[in-house]
C-alpha angles and dihedrals in degrees: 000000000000088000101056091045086057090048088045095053094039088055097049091054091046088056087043090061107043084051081049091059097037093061098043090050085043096055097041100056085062090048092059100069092045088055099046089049087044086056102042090050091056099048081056113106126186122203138178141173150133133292136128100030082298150074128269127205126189135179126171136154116252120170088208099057098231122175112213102164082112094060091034090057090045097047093049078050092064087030093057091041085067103046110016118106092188087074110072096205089048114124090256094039080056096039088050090050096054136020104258131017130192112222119246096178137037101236098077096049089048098049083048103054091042084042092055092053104049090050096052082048086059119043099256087300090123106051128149103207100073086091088113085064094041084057105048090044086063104256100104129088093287101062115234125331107151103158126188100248097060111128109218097191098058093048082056085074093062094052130088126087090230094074089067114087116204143168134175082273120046136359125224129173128228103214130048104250098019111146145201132227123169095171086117102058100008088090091050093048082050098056088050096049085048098044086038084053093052083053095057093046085058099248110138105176108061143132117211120184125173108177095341089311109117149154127209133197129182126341144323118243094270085064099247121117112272111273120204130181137229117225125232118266096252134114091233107042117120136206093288100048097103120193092177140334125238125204105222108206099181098322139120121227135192134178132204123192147160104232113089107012090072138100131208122232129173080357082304112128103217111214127223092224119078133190116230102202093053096026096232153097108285121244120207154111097256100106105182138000122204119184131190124200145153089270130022099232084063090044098042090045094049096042086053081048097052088046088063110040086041137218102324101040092041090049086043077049098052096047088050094053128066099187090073141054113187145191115214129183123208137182106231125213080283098047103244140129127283142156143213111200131181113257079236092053111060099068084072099042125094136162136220118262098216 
């Protein structure tokens, strides 16, 4: 009897314990998940500040917690004293008040061999050198100051990005008053020198956005690609009117549109975007162009370029290069909203429900 009662008791304990241990496998394999999302969130680090007459907002992922907003806020100052021409001692402030310059950082030699190209891709639609008519327009540093007797047709002589010489060493212009702006591809440079820094750093998974220009890599701290969204055309839409959203795997976008960036004179709205073949404001249905490319100076130059040859020629662009993939949204005869997307793109599009 005293022997069943032993067996009885072992087994119990036997069957105490493998419960025990079912329960403890069981509870830590809940546990693990908990712990791996606990740990991502932490290594997530969120920045913002101030370049380039905008804001600037980065997030990446970094297990050792570093904060680089310091070394971030000093690289886009040099970077600024090379391509702003807010800042009258900059290398193009320099270079448009004389007629050479020699380079003393990377960062002008770089904007004007991506900036050739592209001009030469489209037909002249992306250049530079209309920064004369961006000036007297009033977008240029100087606010607006159009004035009546301007005459339109002798600041066109002064346009085309083939009078300007350059080499990996030095800059000279061809023409007396010829003029540089790289407003229109100088956020997009910055973004990839930032997002090129974080690299080096050895972060991996990041966001970086200056003035709606950015570049993402990896993935957020949920795990998922980085998805960003595209506003409504409208003057007063804010951050949260979304149009559409775009899932970024290892991309940079940019958008240029003519919606906000405009003034109105004598009941004309004066638009931000100027053609440099005609020497005006363009006038047109295509709303917003949003490029994605390997690298965001490509994307924020070509989406500047589609703004200005409007809708035909950008969708007749997009299906002749294969470096880019765009979204563009257009006002039909009704006025209301369309869109022309790249066949590669839509697996990535998406729009909100409410």
């Amino acid at each position: 009897m005293r022997s069943n009662q032993q067996k009885n008791i072992i087994y119990s304990l036997v069957l105490l314990l493998m419960v025990l241990a079912v329960y403890l496998w069981r509870n830590r394999g809940q546990e693990e998940p908990e712990a791996v999302k606990e740990t991502i969130y932490e290594g997530r680090i969120s920045i913002t500040g101030q370049t380039m007459g905008t804001s600037y907002q980065i997030s990446y992922l970094d297990a050792k917690g570093r904060n680089l907003k310091s070394s971030v806020d000093s690289l886009l100052l040099v970077f600024n004293q090379s391509l702003s021409t807010y800042i009258q001692d900059s290398e193009i402030s320099r270079f448009n008040q004389q007629d050479s310059l020699v380079f003393d950082l990377p960062y002008f030699p770089e904007v004007l061999t991506a900036s050739k190209a592209i001009y030469e891709q489209t037909n002249g639609a992306f250049d530079p050198t209309v920064g004369p008519l961006v000036n007297v327009w009033g977008f240029g540093p100087d606010g607006p100051s159009l004035k009546d007797s301007v005459e339109i047709r002798d600041l066109l002589n002064l346009v085309g990005f083939d009078k300007v010489i350059f080499d990996e060493k030095q800059v000279r212009k061809t023409v007396n008053g010829l003029y540089l702006d790289f407003s229109a591809i100088a956020k997009g440079q910055g973004v990839d020198v930032v997002a090129d820094f974080l690299v080096e750093k050895g972060i991996n998974d990041f966001l970086v956005e200056i003035g709606g220009e950015l570049v993402a890599k990896g993935v957020n701290d949920r795990g998922e690609i980085w998805k960003v969204g595209i506003n409504r055309p409208e003057e007063s839409a804010t951050a949260s009117d979304l149009y559409s959203i775009i899932a970024l795997d290892d991309q940079a976008m940019a958008t240029s549109g003519n919606y906000r960036n405009f003034y109105v004179q004598d009941s004309v709205k004066i638009s931000h975007t100027i053609d440099p073949k005609t020497g005006y404001p363009v006038r047109h249905n295509l709303l917003s162009a949003t490029v994605i490319a390997s690298d965001c100076m490509i994307a924020d130059a070509y989406a500047t370029a589609m703004m200005v040859m409007g809708l035909d020629k950008a969708i007749a662009l997009d299906e002749e290069t294969e470096e880019i993939k765009v979204f563009l949204i257009y006002s039909d005869s009704t006025g209301e909203y369309q869109f022309h997307v790249s066949e590669g793109l839509k697996p990535y599009l998406s729009f909100p429900t409410n």
